[in-house]
Coordinates of C-alpha atoms in Angstrom, one line a residue:
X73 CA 0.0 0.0 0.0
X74 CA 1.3 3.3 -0.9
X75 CA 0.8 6.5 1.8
X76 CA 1.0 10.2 0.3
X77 CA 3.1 12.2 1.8
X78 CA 1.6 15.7 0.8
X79 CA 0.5 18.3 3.3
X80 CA -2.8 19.2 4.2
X81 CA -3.1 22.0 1.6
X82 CA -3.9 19.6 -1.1
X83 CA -7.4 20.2 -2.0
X84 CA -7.5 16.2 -2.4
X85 CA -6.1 15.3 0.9
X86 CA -8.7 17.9 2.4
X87 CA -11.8 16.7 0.8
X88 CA -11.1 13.3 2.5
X89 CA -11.9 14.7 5.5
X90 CA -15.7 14.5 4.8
X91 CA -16.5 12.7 2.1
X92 CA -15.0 9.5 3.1
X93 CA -15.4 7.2 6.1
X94 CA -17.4 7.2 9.4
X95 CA -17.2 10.5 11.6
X96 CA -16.0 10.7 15.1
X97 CA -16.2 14.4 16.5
X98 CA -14.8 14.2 19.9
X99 CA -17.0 17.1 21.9
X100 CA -14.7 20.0 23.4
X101 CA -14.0 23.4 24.1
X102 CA -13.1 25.5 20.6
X103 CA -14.5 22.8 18.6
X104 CA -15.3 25.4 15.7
X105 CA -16.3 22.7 13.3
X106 CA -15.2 20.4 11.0
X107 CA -15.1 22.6 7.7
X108 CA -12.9 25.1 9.4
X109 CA -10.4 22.3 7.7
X110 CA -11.0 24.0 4.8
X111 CA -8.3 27.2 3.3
X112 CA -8.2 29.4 6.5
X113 CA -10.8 28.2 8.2
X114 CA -14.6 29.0 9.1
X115 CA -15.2 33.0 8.3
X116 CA -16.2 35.4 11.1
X117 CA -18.6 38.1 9.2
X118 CA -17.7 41.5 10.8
X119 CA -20.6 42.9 12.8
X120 CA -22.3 44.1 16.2
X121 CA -23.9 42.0 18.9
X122 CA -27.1 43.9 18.2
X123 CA -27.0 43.6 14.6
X124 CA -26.3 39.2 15.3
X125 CA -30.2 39.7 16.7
X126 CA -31.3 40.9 13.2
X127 CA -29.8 37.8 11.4
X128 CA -26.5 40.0 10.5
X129 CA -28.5 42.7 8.3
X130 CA -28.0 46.1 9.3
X131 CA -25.1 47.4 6.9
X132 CA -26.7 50.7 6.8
X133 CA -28.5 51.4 9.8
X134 CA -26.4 53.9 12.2
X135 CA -27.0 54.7 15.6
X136 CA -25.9 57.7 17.7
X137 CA -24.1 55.5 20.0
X138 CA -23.7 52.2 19.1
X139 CA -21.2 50.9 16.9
X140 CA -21.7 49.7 13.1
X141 CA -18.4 47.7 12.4
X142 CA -19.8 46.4 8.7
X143 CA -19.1 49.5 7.1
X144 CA -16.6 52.0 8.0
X145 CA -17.9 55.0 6.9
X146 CA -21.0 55.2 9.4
X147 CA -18.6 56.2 12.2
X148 CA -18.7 59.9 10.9
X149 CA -22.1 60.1 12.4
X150 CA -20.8 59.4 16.0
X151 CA -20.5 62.8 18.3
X152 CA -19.5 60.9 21.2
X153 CA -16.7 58.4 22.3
X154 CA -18.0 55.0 22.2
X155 CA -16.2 51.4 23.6
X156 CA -17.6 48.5 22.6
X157 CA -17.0 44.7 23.7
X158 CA -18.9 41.4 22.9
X159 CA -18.2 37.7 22.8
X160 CA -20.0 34.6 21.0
X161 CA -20.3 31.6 22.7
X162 CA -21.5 28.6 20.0
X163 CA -23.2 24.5 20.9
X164 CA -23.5 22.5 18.5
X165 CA -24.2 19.5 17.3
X166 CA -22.3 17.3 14.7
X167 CA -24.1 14.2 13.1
X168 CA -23.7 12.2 10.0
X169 CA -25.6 9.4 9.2
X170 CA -24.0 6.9 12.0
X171 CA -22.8 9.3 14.7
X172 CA -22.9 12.3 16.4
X173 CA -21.2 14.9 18.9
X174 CA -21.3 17.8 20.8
X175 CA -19.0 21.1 20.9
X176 CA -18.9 24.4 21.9
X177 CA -16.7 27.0 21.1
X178 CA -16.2 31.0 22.4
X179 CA -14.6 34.1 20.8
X180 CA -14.4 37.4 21.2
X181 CA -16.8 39.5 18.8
X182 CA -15.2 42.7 18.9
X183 CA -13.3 44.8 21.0
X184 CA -13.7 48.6 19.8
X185 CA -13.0 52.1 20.2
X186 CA -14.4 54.8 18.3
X187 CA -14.3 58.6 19.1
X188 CA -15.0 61.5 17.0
X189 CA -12.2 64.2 15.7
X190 CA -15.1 66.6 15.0
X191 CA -18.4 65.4 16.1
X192 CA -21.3 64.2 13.5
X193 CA -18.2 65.2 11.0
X194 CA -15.2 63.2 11.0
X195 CA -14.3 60.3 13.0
X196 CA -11.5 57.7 14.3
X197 CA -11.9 54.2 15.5
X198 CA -9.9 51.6 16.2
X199 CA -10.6 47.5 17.8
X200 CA -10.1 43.8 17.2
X201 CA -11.8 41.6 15.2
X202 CA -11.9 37.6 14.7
X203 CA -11.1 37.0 11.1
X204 CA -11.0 33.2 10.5
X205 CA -11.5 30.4 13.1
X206 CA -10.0 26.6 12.8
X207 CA -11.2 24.3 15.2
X208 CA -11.7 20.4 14.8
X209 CA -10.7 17.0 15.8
X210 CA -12.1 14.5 13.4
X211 CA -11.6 10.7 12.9
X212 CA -12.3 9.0 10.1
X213 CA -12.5 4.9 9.2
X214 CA -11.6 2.7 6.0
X215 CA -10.7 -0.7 5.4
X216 CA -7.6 -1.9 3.0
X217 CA -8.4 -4.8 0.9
X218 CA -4.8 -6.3 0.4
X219 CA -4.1 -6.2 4.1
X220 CA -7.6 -7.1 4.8
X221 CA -6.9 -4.4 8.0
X222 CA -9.4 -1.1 8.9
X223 CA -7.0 1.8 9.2
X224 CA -7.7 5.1 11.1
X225 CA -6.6 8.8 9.7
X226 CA -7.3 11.5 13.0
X227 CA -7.4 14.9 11.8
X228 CA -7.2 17.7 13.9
X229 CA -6.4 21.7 14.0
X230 CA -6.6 25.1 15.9
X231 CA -5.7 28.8 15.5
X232 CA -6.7 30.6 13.0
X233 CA -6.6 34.7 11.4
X234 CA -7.5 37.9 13.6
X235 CA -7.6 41.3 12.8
X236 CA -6.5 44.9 14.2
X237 CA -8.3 47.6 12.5
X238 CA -7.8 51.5 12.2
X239 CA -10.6 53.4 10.3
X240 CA -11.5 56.9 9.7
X241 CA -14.7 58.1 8.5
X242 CA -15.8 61.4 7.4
X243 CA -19.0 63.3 5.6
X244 CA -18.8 64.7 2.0
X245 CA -22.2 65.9 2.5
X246 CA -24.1 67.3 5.6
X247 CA -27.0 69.2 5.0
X248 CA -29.9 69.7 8.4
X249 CA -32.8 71.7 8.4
X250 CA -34.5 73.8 11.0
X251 CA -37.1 70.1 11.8
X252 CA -33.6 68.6 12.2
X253 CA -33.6 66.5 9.2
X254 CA -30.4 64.8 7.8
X255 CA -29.6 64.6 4.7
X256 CA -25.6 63.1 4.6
X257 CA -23.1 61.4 2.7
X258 CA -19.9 60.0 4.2
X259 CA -16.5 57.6 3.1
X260 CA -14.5 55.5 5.6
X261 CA -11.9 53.3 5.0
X262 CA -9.8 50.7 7.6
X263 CA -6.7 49.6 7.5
X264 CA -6.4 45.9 8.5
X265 CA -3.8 43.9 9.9
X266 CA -4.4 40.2 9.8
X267 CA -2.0 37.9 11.9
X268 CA -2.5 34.2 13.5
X269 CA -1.6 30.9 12.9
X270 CA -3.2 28.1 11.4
X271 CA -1.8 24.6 12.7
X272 CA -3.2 21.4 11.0
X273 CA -2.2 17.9 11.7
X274 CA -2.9 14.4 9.9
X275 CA -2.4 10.9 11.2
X276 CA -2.8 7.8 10.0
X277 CA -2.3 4.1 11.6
X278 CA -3.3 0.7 12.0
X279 CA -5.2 0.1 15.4
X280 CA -5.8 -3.7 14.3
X281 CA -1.9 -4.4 13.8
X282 CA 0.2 -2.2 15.5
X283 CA 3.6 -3.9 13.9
X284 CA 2.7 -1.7 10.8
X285 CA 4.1 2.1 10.7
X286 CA 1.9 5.2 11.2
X287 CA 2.6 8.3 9.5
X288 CA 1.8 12.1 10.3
X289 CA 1.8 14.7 8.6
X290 CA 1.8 18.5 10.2
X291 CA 1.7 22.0 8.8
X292 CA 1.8 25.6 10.4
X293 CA 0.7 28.4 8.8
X294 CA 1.9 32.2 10.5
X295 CA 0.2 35.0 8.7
X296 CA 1.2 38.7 9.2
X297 CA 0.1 41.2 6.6
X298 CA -2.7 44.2 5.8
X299 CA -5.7 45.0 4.1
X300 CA -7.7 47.4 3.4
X301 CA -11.8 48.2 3.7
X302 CA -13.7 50.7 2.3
X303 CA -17.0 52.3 2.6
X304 CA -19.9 54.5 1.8
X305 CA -23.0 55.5 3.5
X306 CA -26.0 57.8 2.3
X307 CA -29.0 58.8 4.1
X308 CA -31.9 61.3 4.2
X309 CA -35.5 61.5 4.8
X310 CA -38.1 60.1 2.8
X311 CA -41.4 61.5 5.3
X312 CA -39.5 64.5 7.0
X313 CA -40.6 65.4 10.3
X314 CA -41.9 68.9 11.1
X315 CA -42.5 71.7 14.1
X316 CA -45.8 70.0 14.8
X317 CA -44.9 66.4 14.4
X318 CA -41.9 63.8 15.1
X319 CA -43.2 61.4 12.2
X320 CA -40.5 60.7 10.2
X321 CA -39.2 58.1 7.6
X322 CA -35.5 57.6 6.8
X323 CA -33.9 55.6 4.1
X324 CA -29.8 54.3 4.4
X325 CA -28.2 52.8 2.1
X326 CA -24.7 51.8 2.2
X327 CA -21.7 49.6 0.7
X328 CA -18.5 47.9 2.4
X329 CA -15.8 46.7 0.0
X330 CA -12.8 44.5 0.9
X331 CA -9.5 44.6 -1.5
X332 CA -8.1 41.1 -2.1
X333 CA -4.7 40.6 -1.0
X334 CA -1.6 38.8 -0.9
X335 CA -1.2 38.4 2.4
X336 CA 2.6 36.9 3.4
X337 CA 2.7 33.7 4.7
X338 CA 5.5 31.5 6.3
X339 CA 4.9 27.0 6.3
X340 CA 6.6 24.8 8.4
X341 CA 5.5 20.9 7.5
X342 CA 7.1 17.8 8.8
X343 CA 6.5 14.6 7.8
X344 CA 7.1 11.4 9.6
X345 CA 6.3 7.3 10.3
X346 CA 6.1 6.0 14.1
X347 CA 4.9 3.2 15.5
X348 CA 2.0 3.0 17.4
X349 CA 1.3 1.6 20.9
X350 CA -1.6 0.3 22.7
X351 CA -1.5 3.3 25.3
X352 CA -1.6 5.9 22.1
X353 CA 2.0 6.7 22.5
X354 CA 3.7 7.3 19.3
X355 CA 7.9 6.2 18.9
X356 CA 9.3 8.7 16.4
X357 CA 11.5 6.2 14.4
X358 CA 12.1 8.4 11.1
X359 CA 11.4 11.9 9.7
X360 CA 10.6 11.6 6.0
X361 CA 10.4 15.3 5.4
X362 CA 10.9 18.4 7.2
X363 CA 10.8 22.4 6.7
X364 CA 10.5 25.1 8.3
X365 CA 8.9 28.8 7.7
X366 CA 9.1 28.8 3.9
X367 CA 7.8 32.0 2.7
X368 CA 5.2 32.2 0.3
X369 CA 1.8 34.1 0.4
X370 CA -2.0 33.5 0.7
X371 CA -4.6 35.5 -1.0
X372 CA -7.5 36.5 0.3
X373 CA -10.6 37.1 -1.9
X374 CA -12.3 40.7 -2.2
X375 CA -15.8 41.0 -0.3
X376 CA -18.8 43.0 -1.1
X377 CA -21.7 44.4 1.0
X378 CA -24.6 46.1 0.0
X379 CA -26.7 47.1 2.5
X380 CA -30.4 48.9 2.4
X381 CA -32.4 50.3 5.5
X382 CA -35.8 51.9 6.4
X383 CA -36.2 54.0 9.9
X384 CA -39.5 55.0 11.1
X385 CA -41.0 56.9 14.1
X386 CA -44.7 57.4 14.3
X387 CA -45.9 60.2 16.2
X388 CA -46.8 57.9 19.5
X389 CA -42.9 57.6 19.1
X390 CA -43.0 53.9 18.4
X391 CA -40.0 53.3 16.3
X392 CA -39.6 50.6 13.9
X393 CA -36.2 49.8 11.7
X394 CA -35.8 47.1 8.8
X395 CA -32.5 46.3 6.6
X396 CA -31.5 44.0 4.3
X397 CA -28.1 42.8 3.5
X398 CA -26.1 41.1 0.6
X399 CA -22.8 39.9 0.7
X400 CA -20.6 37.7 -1.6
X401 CA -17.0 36.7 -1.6
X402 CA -14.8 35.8 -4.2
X403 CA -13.6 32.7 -3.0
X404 CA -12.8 31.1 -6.2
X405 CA -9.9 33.0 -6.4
X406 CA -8.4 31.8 -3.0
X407 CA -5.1 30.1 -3.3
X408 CA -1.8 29.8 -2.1
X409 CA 2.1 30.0 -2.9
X410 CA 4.7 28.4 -1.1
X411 CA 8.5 27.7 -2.9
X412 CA 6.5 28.5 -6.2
X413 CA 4.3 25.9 -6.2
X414 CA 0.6 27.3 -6.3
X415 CA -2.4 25.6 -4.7
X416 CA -6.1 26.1 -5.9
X417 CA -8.7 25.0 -3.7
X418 CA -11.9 25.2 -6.1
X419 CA -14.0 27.2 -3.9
X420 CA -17.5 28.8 -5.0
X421 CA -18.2 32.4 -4.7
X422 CA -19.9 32.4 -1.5
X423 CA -23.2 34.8 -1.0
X424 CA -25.5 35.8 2.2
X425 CA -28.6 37.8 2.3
X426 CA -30.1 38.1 5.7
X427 CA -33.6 40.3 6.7
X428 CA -34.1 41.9 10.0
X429 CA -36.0 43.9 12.0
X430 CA -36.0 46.2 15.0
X431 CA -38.6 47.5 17.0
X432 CA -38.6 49.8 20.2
X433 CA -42.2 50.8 21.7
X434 CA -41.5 54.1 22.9
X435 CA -38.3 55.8 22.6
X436 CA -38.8 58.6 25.4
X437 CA -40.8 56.3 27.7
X438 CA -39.6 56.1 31.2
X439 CA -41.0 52.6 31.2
X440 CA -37.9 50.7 31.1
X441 CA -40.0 47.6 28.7
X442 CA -41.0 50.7 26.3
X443 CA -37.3 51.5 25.8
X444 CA -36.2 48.1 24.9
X445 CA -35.1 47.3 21.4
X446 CA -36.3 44.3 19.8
X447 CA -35.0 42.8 17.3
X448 CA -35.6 39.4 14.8
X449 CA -34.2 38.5 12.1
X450 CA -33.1 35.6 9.3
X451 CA -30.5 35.1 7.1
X452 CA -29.4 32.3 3.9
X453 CA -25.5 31.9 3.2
X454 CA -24.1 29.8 0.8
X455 CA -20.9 29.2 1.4
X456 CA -17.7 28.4 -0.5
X457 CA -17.8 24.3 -0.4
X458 CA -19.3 21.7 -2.6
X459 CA -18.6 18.6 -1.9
X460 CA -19.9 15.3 -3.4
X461 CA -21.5 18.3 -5.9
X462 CA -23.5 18.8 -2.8
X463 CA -23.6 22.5 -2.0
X464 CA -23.0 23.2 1.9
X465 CA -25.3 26.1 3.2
X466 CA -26.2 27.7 6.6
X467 CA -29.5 29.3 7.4
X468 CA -30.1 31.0 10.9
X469 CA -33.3 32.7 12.8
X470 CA -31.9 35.6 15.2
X471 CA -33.5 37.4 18.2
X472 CA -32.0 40.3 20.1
X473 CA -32.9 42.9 22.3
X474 CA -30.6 46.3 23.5
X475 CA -31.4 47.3 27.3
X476 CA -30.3 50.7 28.4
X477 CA -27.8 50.6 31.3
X478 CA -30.3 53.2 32.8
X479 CA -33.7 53.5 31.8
X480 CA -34.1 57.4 31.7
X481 CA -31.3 58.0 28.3
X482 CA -30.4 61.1 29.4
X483 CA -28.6 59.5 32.2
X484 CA -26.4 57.1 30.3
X485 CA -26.6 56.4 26.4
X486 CA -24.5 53.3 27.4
X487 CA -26.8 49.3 26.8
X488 CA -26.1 45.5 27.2
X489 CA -26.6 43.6 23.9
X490 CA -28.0 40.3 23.8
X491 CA -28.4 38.5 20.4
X492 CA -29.4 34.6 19.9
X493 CA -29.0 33.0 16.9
X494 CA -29.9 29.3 15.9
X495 CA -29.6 27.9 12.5
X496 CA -28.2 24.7 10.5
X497 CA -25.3 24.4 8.3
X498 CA -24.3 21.3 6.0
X499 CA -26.5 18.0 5.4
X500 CA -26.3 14.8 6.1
X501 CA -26.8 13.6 2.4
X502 CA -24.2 11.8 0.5
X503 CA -22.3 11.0 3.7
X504 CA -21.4 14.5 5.3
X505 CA -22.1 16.3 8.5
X506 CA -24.9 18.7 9.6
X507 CA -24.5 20.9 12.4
X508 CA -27.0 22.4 14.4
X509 CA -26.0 25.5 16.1
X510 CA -27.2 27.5 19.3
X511 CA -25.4 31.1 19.5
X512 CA -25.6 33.5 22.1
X513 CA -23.9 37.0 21.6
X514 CA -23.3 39.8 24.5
X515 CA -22.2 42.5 24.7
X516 CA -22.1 46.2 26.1
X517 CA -22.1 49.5 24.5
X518 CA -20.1 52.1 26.8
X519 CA -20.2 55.9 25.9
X520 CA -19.4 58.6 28.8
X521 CA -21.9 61.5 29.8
X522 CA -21.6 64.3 31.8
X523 CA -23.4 62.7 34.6
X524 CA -21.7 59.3 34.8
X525 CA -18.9 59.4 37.8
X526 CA -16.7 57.1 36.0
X527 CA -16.1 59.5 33.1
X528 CA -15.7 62.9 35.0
X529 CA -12.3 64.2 36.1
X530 CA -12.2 64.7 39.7
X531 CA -11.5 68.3 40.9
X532 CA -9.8 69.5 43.7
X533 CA -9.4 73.6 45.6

């Protein structure tokens, strides 16, 4: 019987992972999933906890002090300093057609800072964002008819891309009349720098015989490099509100654009045979191959968002908000470059459109349930795999709501964020794995006021 010795960036050796054999997920902490073994991994989508309750729409929609990390250009709008932190904490649920297994993963959503260089006008921000997540520990079963003997191959891997952002956002166009409606135009752009590491491992042995040599193969990929976002956001009134009354109907549109880039990339791989023991010890007897941080590069596709929005408050100051958002990826450009040799992985173009809603009763109520914000939402993604010329997509229902830290606003403009999301990606047909997903998001918007202790100097005679 011949072994390959290739690394796990061949698109053959990867597909193995699901389309052969029977699945063994073993449940644990950061079990992202198993497609994160695919390119860099499972692909965080770049938004707010609150806009996770309205199935990830909300490109367009701004608020006065709340973040918008989609597009990059709605931070001119801000006039006050706002800090913003969240975290996403996944179960799920891994089955193919003869097993199943739990996992649960967390991550930090964002971590952000935005502040204004001249308020409603021009704006900074700053924060951290997940990227790309790899997470998954899978084992998969097939027999060898000439030594009549079932072999295992145990994949696992972990790490994955992050991303440190500085943005700046300012208006082209700022026009307010005396009723105080907006009619605006700004461009934002972030700079992006992407590091992490991406560490995969594949082994293979006899459990039946254990005279017979294993082999494992390994690979670590350490990415450090930038790129760069851009984006544009219009808005004005469709209804305009008057003197006599606050009714009024907005309409937002924006875009988000992502360059693709070469980002630079260093592999190390080794490649070696053991031999296995009944306690799951491994005896390294030989290293068949062996490098160590080869440069090369990795490109990562361009991204689009275009994102569409409708705010209106009724003169009982109800206040209802609906967006819709599109995205697609050009993942069928993805590859990668290492001592010349180029990779393709075949990906599709993935695309997402997701719907959402937000409601909030009544925004000057003192009645802390009237000043809730309510949100639902849904959204459809396919993604960038087919395998077995099965497409793999994800759908996912979303609920949300923001609760003021203080109930009377003009206390605090600061809220907790609470956004749950549950949804389905991948099937079970033609032999692959479904997961069903539970995901909670929380998080807290913090900006300072006047009357909050915390943010006043002290002063002293």
């Amino acid at each position: 019987m011949r072994f390959l010795n290739s690394t796990l960036t061949r698109p053959s050796l990867i597909l193995f992972v699901v389309i052969f054999g029977n699945m063994s997920a073993i449940a644990q902490t950061d079990f992202i999933s198993p497609y994160s073994i695919f390119g860099p991994g499972v692909v965080y989508p770049r938004q707010s906890v609150w806009q996770a309750g309205m199935g990830g729409s909300g490109g367009a929609l701004f608020d006065l002090y709340r973040l918008n990390i989609t597009n990059p250009a709605i931070a001119a709008n801000h006039a006050e300093p706002i800090f913003e932190v969240g975290g996403r904490q996944s179960f799920s649920e891994f089955s193919s057609s003869t097993d199943s297994e739990k996992g649960t993963s967390f991550k930090i959503n964002n971590l952000s800072l935005s502040f204004p260089i001249k308020r409603n006008i021009w704006n900074l921000s700053l924060g951290i964002v997940p990227g790309t997540s790899v997470g998954y520990e899978v084992t998969t079963s097939q027999y060898e008819p000439d030594l009549e003997l079932n072999y295992l191959t145990q994949y696992n891997g972990e790490g994955g891309i992050a991303q440190a952002y500085l943005g700046t956002a300012r208006k082209l166009i700022n026009k307010v009349d005396s009723a105080d409606n907006l009619t605006a135009l700004s461009l934002g752009a972030n700079i992006n720098y992407n590091f992490g590491t991406v560490d995969k491992n594949r082994t293979l042995f006899f459990p039946e015989d254990l005279t017979i040599l294993g082999f494992s193969s390994t690979e670590s990929i350490l990415i450090r490099d930038v790129t760069i976002d851009f984006g544009v956001h219009f808005h004005t009134n469709i209804i305009k509100r008057t003197t006599r009354t606050s009714r009024m109907l907005k309409l937002l549109l924006g875009a988000a654009y992502t360059l693709g880039s070469d980002l630079n990339a260093e592999l190390s791989t080794s490649t070696y045979s053991f031999r296995p023991s009944a306690s799951g010890a491994q005896q390294v007897p030989d290293t068949i191959s062996e490098s160590s941080r080869v440069k090369g590069r990795i490109y990562m596709p361009s991204s689009l968002t275009l994102s569409a929005a409708l705010d209106y408050l009724n003169n009982k100051k109800s206040r209802y908000r609906f967006a819709i958002d599109y995205r697609v990826q050009q993942w069928s450009s993805y590859n990668t470059t290492f001592n010349d040799n180029a990779t393709n992985f075949n990906f599709d173009n993935s695309q997402a459109i997701s719907f959402g809603l937000e409601c909030t009763p009544n925004v000057t109520s003192q009645k802390i349930f009237e000043r809730l914000e309510y949100r639902v939402g849904y959204r459809n993604e396919s993604t960038n795999l087919t395998l077995r010329d099965v497409p793999i997509n994800e759908y996912g229902i979303s609920f949300g709501l923001s609760l003021p830290i203080h109930y009377k606003r003009g206390t605090t403009f600061s809220s907790l964020n609470i956004s749950t999301e549950y949804g389905e990606q991948g099937t079970n047909d033609s032999g692959l794995i479904k997961e069903q997903f539970v995901r909670v998001y929380v998080g807290f918007s913090l900006t300072p006021n006047f009357r909050n202790r915390w943010f006043v100097q002290p002063k002293y005679d």
